[in-house]
mmCIF file of C-alpha atoms and ligand atoms in Angstrom:
data_model
loop_
_atom_site.group_PDB
_atom_site.id
_atom_site.type_symbol
_atom_site.label_atom_id
_atom_site.label_comp_id
_atom_site.label_asym_id
_atom_site.label_seq_id
_atom_site.Cartn_x
_atom_site.Cartn_y
_atom_site.Cartn_z
ATOM 1 C CA MET Q 1451 86.260 1.799 13.674
ATOM 2 C CA LYS Q 1452 88.187 4.857 15.173
ATOM 3 C CA VAL Q 1453 88.940 6.982 12.300
ATOM 4 C CA ALA Q 1454 91.443 9.995 12.493
ATOM 5 C CA VAL Q 1455 90.160 12.171 9.535
ATOM 6 C CA PHE Q 1456 92.966 14.669 8.060
ATOM 7 C CA SER Q 1457 92.525 18.065 6.023
ATOM 8 C CA SER Q 1458 89.074 18.216 7.697
ATOM 9 C CA LYS Q 1459 87.166 21.402 6.631
ATOM 10 C CA PRO Q 1460 83.963 22.514 8.311
ATOM 11 C CA TYR Q 1461 82.068 20.918 5.250
ATOM 12 C CA ASP Q 1462 83.543 17.678 5.804
ATOM 13 C CA ILE Q 1463 82.575 17.511 9.309
ATOM 14 C CA ARG Q 1464 79.103 18.572 8.462
ATOM 15 C CA PHE Q 1465 78.441 16.194 5.816
ATOM 16 C CA PHE Q 1466 80.283 13.148 7.865
ATOM 17 C CA ASN Q 1467 78.325 14.235 11.037
ATOM 18 C CA SER Q 1468 74.895 14.335 9.207
ATOM 19 C CA ALA Q 1469 75.494 10.838 7.530
ATOM 20 C CA ILE Q 1470 76.958 8.899 10.470
ATOM 21 C CA GLN Q 1471 74.515 6.106 11.401
ATOM 22 C CA SER Q 1472 77.313 3.642 12.338
ATOM 23 C CA ASP Q 1473 79.483 2.609 15.195
ATOM 24 C CA HIS Q 1474 82.353 4.575 13.699
ATOM 25 C CA GLN Q 1475 84.171 7.310 15.719
ATOM 26 C CA PHE Q 1476 85.688 10.209 13.909
ATOM 27 C CA THR Q 1477 88.273 12.565 15.171
ATOM 28 C CA PHE Q 1478 88.798 15.619 12.928
ATOM 29 C CA PHE Q 1479 92.182 17.064 12.307
ATOM 30 C CA GLU Q 1480 92.695 20.249 10.364
ATOM 31 C CA PRO Q 1481 96.415 19.463 9.244
ATOM 32 C CA HIS Q 1482 97.069 17.443 6.093
ATOM 33 C CA LEU Q 1483 98.348 14.176 6.595
ATOM 34 C CA ASN Q 1484 102.405 13.816 6.426
ATOM 35 C CA ALA Q 1485 105.090 12.314 7.982
ATOM 36 C CA GLN Q 1486 105.183 15.163 10.595
ATOM 37 C CA THR Q 1487 101.313 15.111 11.613
ATOM 38 C CA ALA Q 1488 100.886 10.864 11.160
ATOM 39 C CA ALA Q 1489 101.518 10.307 15.115
ATOM 40 C CA LEU Q 1490 98.118 11.951 15.200
ATOM 41 C CA SER Q 1491 96.343 9.004 14.482
ATOM 42 C CA GLN Q 1492 97.625 7.338 17.489
ATOM 43 C CA GLY Q 1493 94.656 5.378 19.212
ATOM 44 C CA HIS Q 1494 92.591 5.206 15.872
ATOM 45 C CA ASP Q 1495 92.283 2.105 13.163
ATOM 46 C CA ALA Q 1496 92.099 3.916 9.989
ATOM 47 C CA VAL Q 1497 92.835 7.572 8.548
ATOM 48 C CA CYS Q 1498 90.567 9.190 6.351
ATOM 49 C CA CYS Q 1499 92.291 11.746 3.786
ATOM 50 C CA PHE Q 1500 92.160 13.862 0.720
ATOM 51 C CA VAL Q 1501 94.055 14.816 -2.390
ATOM 52 C CA ASN Q 1502 96.768 16.888 -0.828
ATOM 53 C CA ASP Q 1503 97.887 14.705 1.978
ATOM 54 C CA SER Q 1504 101.109 12.882 1.631
ATOM 55 C CA VAL Q 1505 100.694 9.331 1.878
ATOM 56 C CA ASP Q 1506 104.223 8.596 1.107
ATOM 57 C CA ARG Q 1507 106.545 5.654 2.416
ATOM 58 C CA GLU Q 1508 107.535 7.679 5.387
ATOM 59 C CA THR Q 1509 104.038 8.780 6.340
ATOM 60 C CA LEU Q 1510 102.995 5.105 6.046
ATOM 61 C CA GLU Q 1511 105.597 3.730 8.157
ATOM 62 C CA GLN Q 1512 104.723 6.268 11.130
ATOM 63 C CA LEU Q 1513 100.864 5.370 10.311
ATOM 64 C CA ASN Q 1514 102.421 1.575 10.493
ATOM 65 C CA LYS Q 1515 103.629 2.447 14.022
ATOM 66 C CA ALA Q 1516 100.577 3.856 15.290
ATOM 67 C CA GLY Q 1517 98.779 0.964 14.183
ATOM 68 C CA ILE Q 1518 96.833 2.132 11.435
ATOM 69 C CA SER Q 1519 95.708 -0.546 9.103
ATOM 70 C CA LEU Q 1520 93.415 1.347 6.557
ATOM 71 C CA VAL Q 1521 93.913 4.401 4.483
ATOM 72 C CA ALA Q 1522 90.567 5.505 3.485
ATOM 73 C CA LEU Q 1523 90.709 8.257 0.674
ATOM 74 C CA ARG Q 1524 87.800 10.447 0.268
ATOM 75 C CA CYS Q 1525 88.738 10.979 -3.601
ATOM 76 C CA ALA Q 1526 89.067 9.233 -6.834
ATOM 77 C CA GLY Q 1527 92.605 9.919 -7.413
ATOM 78 C CA PHE Q 1528 95.577 7.947 -5.535
ATOM 79 C CA ASN Q 1529 98.609 9.509 -7.095
ATOM 80 C CA ASN Q 1530 99.850 10.912 -3.452
ATOM 81 C CA VAL Q 1531 99.976 7.108 -2.054
ATOM 82 C CA ASP Q 1532 102.850 5.128 -2.304
ATOM 83 C CA LEU Q 1533 101.084 2.146 -3.080
ATOM 84 C CA PRO Q 1534 103.871 -0.538 -3.170
ATOM 85 C CA ALA Q 1535 104.843 0.451 0.472
ATOM 86 C CA ALA Q 1536 101.458 0.386 1.820
ATOM 87 C CA ILE Q 1537 101.283 -3.344 0.406
ATOM 88 C CA GLU Q 1538 104.508 -3.961 2.117
ATOM 89 C CA LEU Q 1539 103.509 -2.480 5.085
ATOM 90 C CA GLY Q 1540 100.016 -4.311 5.160
ATOM 91 C CA ILE Q 1541 98.141 -1.230 5.050
ATOM 92 C CA THR Q 1542 94.900 -1.264 2.885
ATOM 93 C CA VAL Q 1543 94.045 1.674 0.629
ATOM 94 C CA ALA Q 1544 90.469 2.517 -0.363
ATOM 95 C CA ARG Q 1545 89.251 5.433 -2.456
ATOM 96 C CA VAL Q 1546 85.888 6.688 -3.773
ATOM 97 C CA PRO Q 1547 86.127 5.868 -7.527
ATOM 98 C CA GLU Q 1548 83.161 7.713 -8.349
ATOM 99 C CA TYR Q 1549 81.165 10.397 -6.671
ATOM 100 C CA SER Q 1550 79.823 12.852 -9.131
ATOM 101 C CA PRO Q 1551 81.354 12.926 -12.769
ATOM 102 C CA PHE Q 1552 79.065 15.553 -13.504
ATOM 103 C CA ALA Q 1553 80.246 18.072 -11.059
ATOM 104 C CA VAL Q 1554 83.817 17.774 -12.441
ATOM 105 C CA ALA Q 1555 82.676 17.913 -15.985
ATOM 106 C CA GLU Q 1556 80.072 20.629 -15.561
ATOM 107 C CA HIS Q 1557 83.123 22.632 -13.819
ATOM 108 C CA ALA Q 1558 85.226 22.081 -16.997
ATOM 109 C CA VAL Q 1559 82.295 23.538 -18.889
ATOM 110 C CA ALA Q 1560 82.017 26.412 -16.808
ATOM 111 C CA LEU Q 1561 85.833 27.605 -17.051
ATOM 112 C CA ILE Q 1562 85.362 27.225 -20.957
ATOM 113 C CA LEU Q 1563 82.328 29.782 -21.274
ATOM 114 C CA GLY Q 1564 83.930 32.003 -18.666
ATOM 115 C CA LEU Q 1565 87.139 32.162 -20.572
ATOM 116 C CA ASN Q 1566 85.342 32.582 -23.792
ATOM 117 C CA ARG Q 1567 82.973 35.358 -22.856
ATOM 118 C CA ASN Q 1568 85.252 36.880 -20.386
ATOM 119 C CA SER Q 1569 82.562 36.335 -17.659
ATOM 120 C CA HIS Q 1570 85.442 37.056 -15.007
ATOM 121 C CA ARG Q 1571 86.359 40.479 -16.373
ATOM 122 C CA ALA Q 1572 82.725 41.380 -17.338
ATOM 123 C CA TYR Q 1573 81.750 40.942 -13.753
ATOM 124 C CA ASN Q 1574 84.479 43.641 -12.349
ATOM 125 C CA ARG Q 1575 83.631 46.041 -15.211
ATOM 126 C CA VAL Q 1576 79.916 46.151 -14.529
ATOM 127 C CA ARG Q 1577 80.632 46.646 -10.707
ATOM 128 C CA GLU Q 1578 82.888 49.741 -11.936
ATOM 129 C CA ASN Q 1579 79.759 50.946 -13.942
ATOM 130 C CA ASP Q 1580 81.769 50.257 -17.229
ATOM 131 C CA TYR Q 1581 79.653 48.559 -19.682
ATOM 132 C CA SER Q 1582 82.214 48.717 -22.613
ATOM 133 C CA LEU Q 1583 82.672 45.473 -24.690
ATOM 134 C CA HIS Q 1584 86.149 45.796 -25.968
ATOM 135 C CA GLY Q 1585 88.291 42.973 -24.929
ATOM 136 C CA LEU Q 1586 85.143 40.819 -24.111
ATOM 137 C CA LEU Q 1587 84.773 39.246 -27.789
ATOM 138 C CA GLY Q 1588 84.059 35.479 -27.626
ATOM 139 C CA PHE Q 1589 83.176 32.686 -30.201
ATOM 140 C CA ASP Q 1590 80.387 30.348 -30.783
ATOM 141 C CA VAL Q 1591 81.090 26.948 -29.013
ATOM 142 C CA HIS Q 1592 78.797 25.230 -31.386
ATOM 143 C CA GLY Q 1593 80.845 23.720 -34.357
ATOM 144 C CA LYS Q 1594 84.158 23.630 -32.642
ATOM 145 C CA THR Q 1595 86.469 20.648 -32.372
ATOM 146 C CA VAL Q 1596 87.034 19.796 -28.683
ATOM 147 C CA GLY Q 1597 89.508 17.143 -27.532
ATOM 148 C CA VAL Q 1598 89.085 14.965 -24.539
ATOM 149 C CA VAL Q 1599 92.026 13.276 -23.119
ATOM 150 C CA GLY Q 1600 90.876 10.410 -20.918
ATOM 151 C CA THR Q 1601 87.472 9.023 -21.621
ATOM 152 C CA GLY Q 1602 86.392 7.644 -18.085
ATOM 153 C CA LYS Q 1603 83.555 8.760 -16.312
ATOM 154 C CA ILE Q 1604 84.315 12.375 -16.287
ATOM 155 C CA GLY Q 1605 85.309 12.407 -19.871
ATOM 156 C CA GLN Q 1606 82.419 10.896 -21.137
ATOM 157 C CA ALA Q 1607 80.135 13.161 -18.773
ATOM 158 C CA PHE Q 1608 82.092 16.017 -20.595
ATOM 159 C CA ILE Q 1609 81.603 14.541 -23.902
ATOM 160 C CA ARG Q 1610 77.686 14.346 -23.862
ATOM 161 C CA ILE Q 1611 77.566 18.013 -22.655
ATOM 162 C CA MET Q 1612 80.023 19.306 -25.438
ATOM 163 C CA ARG Q 1613 77.915 17.192 -27.967
ATOM 164 C CA GLY Q 1614 75.214 19.176 -26.710
ATOM 165 C CA PHE Q 1615 76.722 22.121 -27.384
ATOM 166 C CA GLY Q 1616 76.941 21.020 -31.329
ATOM 167 C CA CYS Q 1617 80.731 20.335 -30.949
ATOM 168 C CA ARG Q 1618 82.690 17.643 -32.651
ATOM 169 C CA VAL Q 1619 84.321 15.710 -30.039
ATOM 170 C CA ILE Q 1620 87.618 13.903 -30.716
ATOM 171 C CA CYS Q 1621 89.283 11.844 -27.851
ATOM 172 C CA TYR Q 1622 92.034 9.911 -26.829
ATOM 173 C CA ASP Q 1623 92.365 7.003 -24.352
ATOM 174 C CA PRO Q 1624 94.708 3.832 -24.590
ATOM 175 C CA TYR Q 1625 91.717 2.088 -23.359
ATOM 176 C CA PRO Q 1626 88.772 3.201 -25.761
ATOM 177 C CA SER Q 1627 85.269 2.283 -24.785
ATOM 178 C CA GLU Q 1628 82.142 1.435 -26.513
ATOM 179 C CA SER Q 1629 80.155 3.879 -24.179
ATOM 180 C CA THR Q 1630 82.151 6.924 -25.270
ATOM 181 C CA THR Q 1631 81.524 6.367 -29.126
ATOM 182 C CA GLN Q 1632 77.894 6.213 -28.043
ATOM 183 C CA ALA Q 1633 78.014 9.438 -26.210
ATOM 184 C CA GLY Q 1634 79.163 10.930 -29.391
ATOM 185 C CA GLY Q 1635 83.117 10.889 -28.943
ATOM 186 C CA GLU Q 1636 85.574 10.089 -32.117
ATOM 187 C CA TYR Q 1637 88.537 8.198 -30.877
ATOM 188 C CA VAL Q 1638 91.839 9.524 -32.706
ATOM 189 C CA GLU Q 1639 95.696 9.437 -32.264
ATOM 190 C CA LEU Q 1640 96.889 11.688 -29.650
ATOM 191 C CA GLU Q 1641 98.858 13.536 -32.290
ATOM 192 C CA THR Q 1642 95.563 14.328 -34.242
ATOM 193 C CA LEU Q 1643 93.945 15.354 -31.268
ATOM 194 C CA TRP Q 1644 96.492 17.807 -30.443
ATOM 195 C CA ALA Q 1645 96.428 19.064 -34.224
ATOM 196 C CA HIS Q 1646 92.960 19.424 -34.755
ATOM 197 C CA SER Q 1647 91.329 20.789 -31.181
ATOM 198 C CA ASP Q 1648 89.947 24.234 -30.669
ATOM 199 C CA ILE Q 1649 89.622 23.337 -27.206
ATOM 200 C CA ILE Q 1650 91.471 20.440 -25.190
ATOM 201 C CA SER Q 1651 90.007 19.151 -21.937
ATOM 202 C CA LEU Q 1652 92.273 16.813 -19.650
ATOM 203 C CA HIS Q 1653 90.593 14.183 -17.895
ATOM 204 C CA CYS Q 1654 93.185 11.423 -17.508
ATOM 205 C CA PRO Q 1655 95.021 10.398 -14.045
ATOM 206 C CA LEU Q 1656 98.289 11.484 -13.072
ATOM 207 C CA MET Q 1657 100.966 8.977 -13.645
ATOM 208 C CA GLN Q 1658 104.401 8.484 -15.015
ATOM 209 C CA ALA Q 1659 103.059 8.541 -18.587
ATOM 210 C CA THR Q 1660 100.883 11.560 -18.262
ATOM 211 C CA ARG Q 1661 103.265 13.672 -16.259
ATOM 212 C CA HIS Q 1662 103.782 16.956 -18.130
ATOM 213 C CA LEU Q 1663 101.630 15.583 -21.016
ATOM 214 C CA ILE Q 1664 101.206 19.247 -22.047
ATOM 215 C CA ASN Q 1665 104.627 20.500 -22.640
ATOM 216 C CA SER Q 1666 106.576 22.867 -25.109
ATOM 217 C CA LYS Q 1667 106.572 19.829 -27.790
ATOM 218 C CA THR Q 1668 103.052 19.052 -27.430
ATOM 219 C CA LEU Q 1669 102.174 22.628 -27.323
ATOM 220 C CA ALA Q 1670 103.945 23.072 -30.437
ATOM 221 C CA SER Q 1671 101.556 20.778 -32.607
ATOM 222 C CA MET Q 1672 98.751 22.332 -31.367
ATOM 223 C CA LYS Q 1673 96.308 25.096 -33.025
ATOM 224 C CA HIS Q 1674 97.561 28.551 -32.635
ATOM 225 C CA GLY Q 1675 95.306 30.182 -29.862
ATOM 226 C CA VAL Q 1676 93.989 26.857 -28.503
ATOM 227 C CA MET Q 1677 91.988 26.695 -25.162
ATOM 228 C CA VAL Q 1678 93.343 24.259 -22.731
ATOM 229 C CA ILE Q 1679 91.286 23.258 -19.645
ATOM 230 C CA ASN Q 1680 92.673 21.185 -16.912
ATOM 231 C CA THR Q 1681 90.364 20.036 -14.067
ATOM 232 C CA SER Q 1682 92.275 16.926 -13.333
ATOM 233 C CA ARG Q 1683 95.677 17.103 -11.715
ATOM 234 C CA GLY Q 1684 98.138 19.873 -11.977
ATOM 235 C CA ALA Q 1685 101.368 18.020 -13.027
ATOM 236 C CA LEU Q 1686 99.610 16.866 -16.368
ATOM 237 C CA ILE Q 1687 100.715 20.184 -17.585
ATOM 238 C CA ASN Q 1688 104.551 21.771 -17.560
ATOM 239 C CA THR Q 1689 103.413 25.236 -16.149
ATOM 240 C CA SER Q 1690 106.448 27.056 -17.294
ATOM 241 C CA ASP Q 1691 105.944 25.682 -20.833
ATOM 242 C CA VAL Q 1692 102.521 26.872 -20.768
ATOM 243 C CA ILE Q 1693 103.545 30.302 -19.651
ATOM 244 C CA THR Q 1694 105.746 30.419 -22.795
ATOM 245 C CA ALA Q 1695 103.062 29.790 -25.119
ATOM 246 C CA LEU Q 1696 100.674 31.974 -23.275
ATOM 247 C CA LYS Q 1697 103.143 34.781 -23.883
ATOM 248 C CA THR Q 1698 103.605 34.139 -27.498
ATOM 249 C CA GLY Q 1699 99.745 33.565 -27.722
ATOM 250 C CA ASP Q 1700 99.909 29.891 -28.838
ATOM 251 C CA VAL Q 1701 97.898 29.144 -25.895
ATOM 252 C CA GLY Q 1702 94.665 31.375 -26.385
ATOM 253 C CA TYR Q 1703 92.984 30.642 -23.185
ATOM 254 C CA LEU Q 1704 93.829 28.481 -20.208
ATOM 255 C CA GLY Q 1705 91.270 27.340 -17.552
ATOM 256 C CA LEU Q 1706 92.958 25.715 -14.382
ATOM 257 C CA ASP Q 1707 91.102 24.055 -11.363
ATOM 258 C CA VAL Q 1708 94.418 22.106 -10.351
ATOM 259 C CA TYR Q 1709 97.938 22.978 -10.215
ATOM 260 C CA GLU Q 1710 101.169 21.331 -9.902
ATOM 261 C CA GLU Q 1711 102.381 23.035 -6.575
ATOM 262 C CA GLU Q 1712 98.794 23.391 -5.023
ATOM 263 C CA ALA Q 1713 99.548 21.256 -1.830
ATOM 264 C CA ASP Q 1714 100.994 24.761 -0.338
ATOM 265 C CA LEU Q 1715 98.105 27.107 -1.731
ATOM 266 C CA PHE Q 1716 94.842 25.268 -2.299
ATOM 267 C CA PHE Q 1717 92.000 24.721 0.127
ATOM 268 C CA GLU Q 1718 93.540 27.496 2.320
ATOM 269 C CA ASP Q 1719 92.698 31.293 3.112
ATOM 270 C CA ASN Q 1720 96.536 32.841 2.429
ATOM 271 C CA SER Q 1721 94.979 36.256 2.039
ATOM 272 C CA ASP Q 1722 97.407 37.635 4.898
ATOM 273 C CA ASP Q 1723 100.403 36.052 3.449
ATOM 274 C CA ILE Q 1724 102.708 36.825 0.631
ATOM 275 C CA LEU Q 1725 102.303 34.720 -2.441
ATOM 276 C CA ARG Q 1726 105.879 33.108 -2.844
ATOM 277 C CA ASP Q 1727 105.117 30.906 -6.126
ATOM 278 C CA ASP Q 1728 106.283 33.055 -8.882
ATOM 279 C CA VAL Q 1729 105.044 30.560 -11.351
ATOM 280 C CA PHE Q 1730 101.758 30.585 -10.169
ATOM 281 C CA ALA Q 1731 102.123 34.597 -9.763
ATOM 282 C CA ARG Q 1732 102.969 34.751 -13.400
ATOM 283 C CA LEU Q 1733 99.890 32.803 -14.426
ATOM 284 C CA LEU Q 1734 97.562 35.178 -12.352
ATOM 285 C CA THR Q 1735 98.918 38.081 -14.527
ATOM 286 C CA PHE Q 1736 97.145 36.713 -17.616
ATOM 287 C CA ARG Q 1737 93.826 38.198 -18.411
ATOM 288 C CA ASN Q 1738 93.153 34.963 -20.407
ATOM 289 C CA VAL Q 1739 93.723 32.693 -17.626
ATOM 290 C CA LEU Q 1740 91.068 31.403 -15.438
ATOM 291 C CA ILE Q 1741 92.219 29.538 -12.337
ATOM 292 C CA THR Q 1742 89.909 28.083 -9.450
ATOM 293 C CA GLY Q 1743 91.099 26.473 -6.278
ATOM 294 C CA HIS Q 1744 90.364 22.456 -6.733
ATOM 295 C CA GLN Q 1745 86.593 23.229 -6.533
ATOM 296 C CA ALA Q 1746 85.508 20.914 -9.344
ATOM 297 C CA PHE Q 1747 84.360 18.381 -7.296
ATOM 298 C CA PHE Q 1748 82.743 20.668 -4.835
ATOM 299 C CA THR Q 1749 78.705 20.169 -4.885
ATOM 300 C CA LYS Q 1750 76.094 18.970 -2.589
ATOM 301 C CA GLU Q 1751 75.525 15.780 -4.389
ATOM 302 C CA ALA Q 1752 79.526 14.843 -4.608
ATOM 303 C CA LEU Q 1753 79.986 15.495 -1.041
ATOM 304 C CA GLU Q 1754 77.174 13.493 -0.114
ATOM 305 C CA ALA Q 1755 78.432 10.591 -2.422
ATOM 306 C CA ILE Q 1756 81.934 10.834 -0.921
ATOM 307 C CA THR Q 1757 80.641 10.669 2.592
ATOM 308 C CA ALA Q 1758 78.456 7.502 1.782
ATOM 309 C CA VAL Q 1759 81.229 5.799 0.063
ATOM 310 C CA THR Q 1760 83.663 6.442 2.699
ATOM 311 C CA LEU Q 1761 81.480 4.921 5.268
ATOM 312 C CA THR Q 1762 80.616 2.037 3.081
ATOM 313 C CA ASN Q 1763 84.476 1.442 2.690
ATOM 314 C CA LEU Q 1764 85.179 1.518 6.564
ATOM 315 C CA THR Q 1765 82.157 -0.709 7.274
ATOM 316 C CA ALA Q 1766 83.469 -3.290 4.575
ATOM 317 C CA PHE Q 1767 87.181 -3.126 5.897
ATOM 318 C CA GLU Q 1768 86.010 -3.863 9.194
ATOM 319 C CA GLN Q 1769 83.660 -6.754 8.313
ATOM 320 C CA ASN Q 1770 86.241 -8.153 5.789
ATOM 321 C CA ASP Q 1771 83.966 -7.452 3.234
ATOM 322 C CA MET Q 1772 86.166 -7.122 -0.113
ATOM 323 C CA ALA Q 1773 83.528 -7.198 -2.429
ATOM 324 C CA ALA Q 1774 82.081 -4.119 -1.004
ATOM 325 C CA LEU Q 1775 85.355 -2.397 -0.524
ATOM 326 C CA HIS Q 1776 86.559 -0.060 -3.168
ATOM 327 C CA GLN Q 1777 90.285 -0.925 -2.617
ATOM 328 C CA VAL Q 1778 93.019 0.580 -4.586
ATOM 329 C CA LEU Q 1779 95.050 -2.399 -5.938
ATOM 330 C CA PRO Q 1780 98.438 -2.271 -8.190
ATOM 331 C CA PRO Q 1781 98.209 -2.795 -11.762
ATOM 332 C CA GLU Q 1782 98.220 -6.431 -13.094
HETATM 333 P P1 NAD Y 2502 88.585 7.206 -14.777
HETATM 334 O O1 NAD Y 2502 89.324 6.383 -13.934
HETATM 335 O O2 NAD Y 2502 86.994 6.850 -14.603
HETATM 336 O O3 NAD Y 2502 88.994 7.910 -16.088
HETATM 337 C C1 NAD Y 2502 90.218 7.868 -16.271
HETATM 338 C C2 NAD Y 2502 90.537 7.487 -17.690
HETATM 339 O O4 NAD Y 2502 91.856 8.005 -18.227
HETATM 340 C C3 NAD Y 2502 90.397 5.976 -17.993
HETATM 341 O O5 NAD Y 2502 89.474 5.705 -19.229
HETATM 342 C C4 NAD Y 2502 91.690 5.680 -18.634
HETATM 343 O O6 NAD Y 2502 91.885 4.753 -19.303
HETATM 344 C C5 NAD Y 2502 92.380 6.903 -18.782
HETATM 345 N N1 NAD Y 2502 93.802 7.077 -19.336
HETATM 346 C C6 NAD Y 2502 94.534 6.322 -18.354
HETATM 347 N N2 NAD Y 2502 95.969 6.810 -18.897
HETATM 348 C C7 NAD Y 2502 95.770 7.451 -19.684
HETATM 349 C C8 NAD Y 2502 96.870 8.230 -20.717
HETATM 350 N N3 NAD Y 2502 98.055 7.864 -20.634
HETATM 351 N N4 NAD Y 2502 96.110 9.078 -21.597
HETATM 352 C C9 NAD Y 2502 94.788 9.273 -21.806
HETATM 353 N N5 NAD Y 2502 93.788 8.749 -20.983
HETATM 354 C C10 NAD Y 2502 94.350 7.788 -19.931
HETATM 355 O O7 NAD Y 2502 88.585 8.355 -13.856
HETATM 356 P P2 NAD Y 2502 87.474 9.812 -13.747
HETATM 357 O O8 NAD Y 2502 86.747 9.623 -12.401
HETATM 358 O O9 NAD Y 2502 87.033 10.062 -14.976
HETATM 359 O O10 NAD Y 2502 88.577 11.205 -13.054
HETATM 360 C C11 NAD Y 2502 89.418 11.451 -14.015
HETATM 361 C C12 NAD Y 2502 90.613 12.292 -13.150
HETATM 362 O O11 NAD Y 2502 89.895 13.566 -12.911
HETATM 363 C C13 NAD Y 2502 91.076 11.755 -11.959
HETATM 364 O O12 NAD Y 2502 92.270 10.916 -12.134
HETATM 365 C C14 NAD Y 2502 91.507 12.929 -11.166
HETATM 366 O O13 NAD Y 2502 92.824 13.077 -11.190
HETATM 367 C C15 NAD Y 2502 90.527 13.990 -11.677
HETATM 368 N N6 NAD Y 2502 89.662 14.446 -10.715
HETATM 369 C C16 NAD Y 2502 89.606 16.092 -10.336
HETATM 370 C C17 NAD Y 2502 88.640 16.549 -9.365
HETATM 371 C C18 NAD Y 2502 88.703 17.939 -9.260
HETATM 372 O O14 NAD Y 2502 87.729 17.931 -8.085
HETATM 373 N N7 NAD Y 2502 89.210 18.778 -10.130
HETATM 374 C C19 NAD Y 2502 87.650 15.550 -8.945
HETATM 375 C C20 NAD Y 2502 87.585 14.038 -9.430
HETATM 376 C C21 NAD Y 2502 88.602 13.792 -10.359
#
C-alpha cells in the first residue's frame, strides 16, 4: 500500500525505515493531518496519523476525495476521529490498542516522584551551587492512598507499581476487572475515590462522559493538598478550575503529560515564538506543577511496538484479514 504518514518526526521515520520488510511505500509529511493538509494524501491508499491530527468530518471528506480507504492511527486513543463520519464515507479506521502500558504507567510514577521530592527544583538549585533544602520537603509515598480512574492496561500497570511502593490503591472503572483486583486494586465509587485519595492518577479515555471529569465540583470533594496526575488526555481536566484550586492550595501538586489545548504547542520546538496561551502560561508559574509534553509513550519498546502493529494493520487491511486488523468499531 502507498501510505501518507502525517505528523512525521525524525524518530518516526527512523523506526518505520528500520522495520519495513513489506511492500508498503511510505511518504513522510511533517504537517498535522487536517482538512487543509488532507490533499497531500492524493495518490496514496492510506494515511497514518497521530494524537493531535484532526480526523474530523471535513478531513475525512477530503481524504475520501483523495481515494483514501484506511486511516491507520499510530496511537491507542481515537478521540480525534469522527468515527460515524468515517463509517458513512466507507473509510476504515485502525489503531494500536496496546504498545507499552509500562511506558505510560512509569511516566506517571516519574511525575509523582518528581513532584513529591521536587527533583525539578533541586536540579536547578545544584547547578547554581545552591544545596539548601528549604522548599524541598517531600512525603513518604509508602502508606499513602492512591486513586486510579480507569483500570485498563495502563491503569493496571500503574496499580502494580504503586502496590510495590506500599500504597493502598483504590480505583474506579465502569467495567471492573478481576485482573485489577488481583493486581491489588480495590474498586470503590468515584465519590469515595475523590474523598480518600492522597494521589489521583487518570487512566481513562477521553469521551463525553469523562470530559472535564476534574472540575470545580469534583475538586471540592478531594483532600486538601491532593496530588493530581494526568497522563491520559488533557480535556479530562478543566484547566481553569484546577488553576483556582492550585491558588488556594486545594490541589497541592499537579503533574501533566497532556493538556487540553496541546495540539498548538506540543511535539514542536516553539522556543523562538511567544507563548500565547495564557492558561498554559499561568500553569507554568506554579512551582508545584510539573508538565511534560506528551512524552509518556516515548520509549524504544513502545515505538517498536507502534511500528510493528501499524505495519500489521496495513497488511491486514490490504489482505482483507479482518481478524488481524485492529479496527476501531463503534460502540454496540
Ligand atoms: P484501556 O482501553 O486499556 O483502558 C481504559 C479504561 O478506562 C478501561 O478499563 C475502561 O473501562 C475505562 N473507562 C471507560 N470509561 C470510563 C469512565 N467514565 N471512568 C473511568 N474509567 C473509564 O486504555 P489504556 O491503554 O489503559 O489507555 C488509557 C488512556 O491513556 C488512553 O485512552 C489514552 O488517552 C491515554 N494514553 C496516553 C499516552 C501518553 O503518551 N500520554 C499514551 C497512551 C495512552
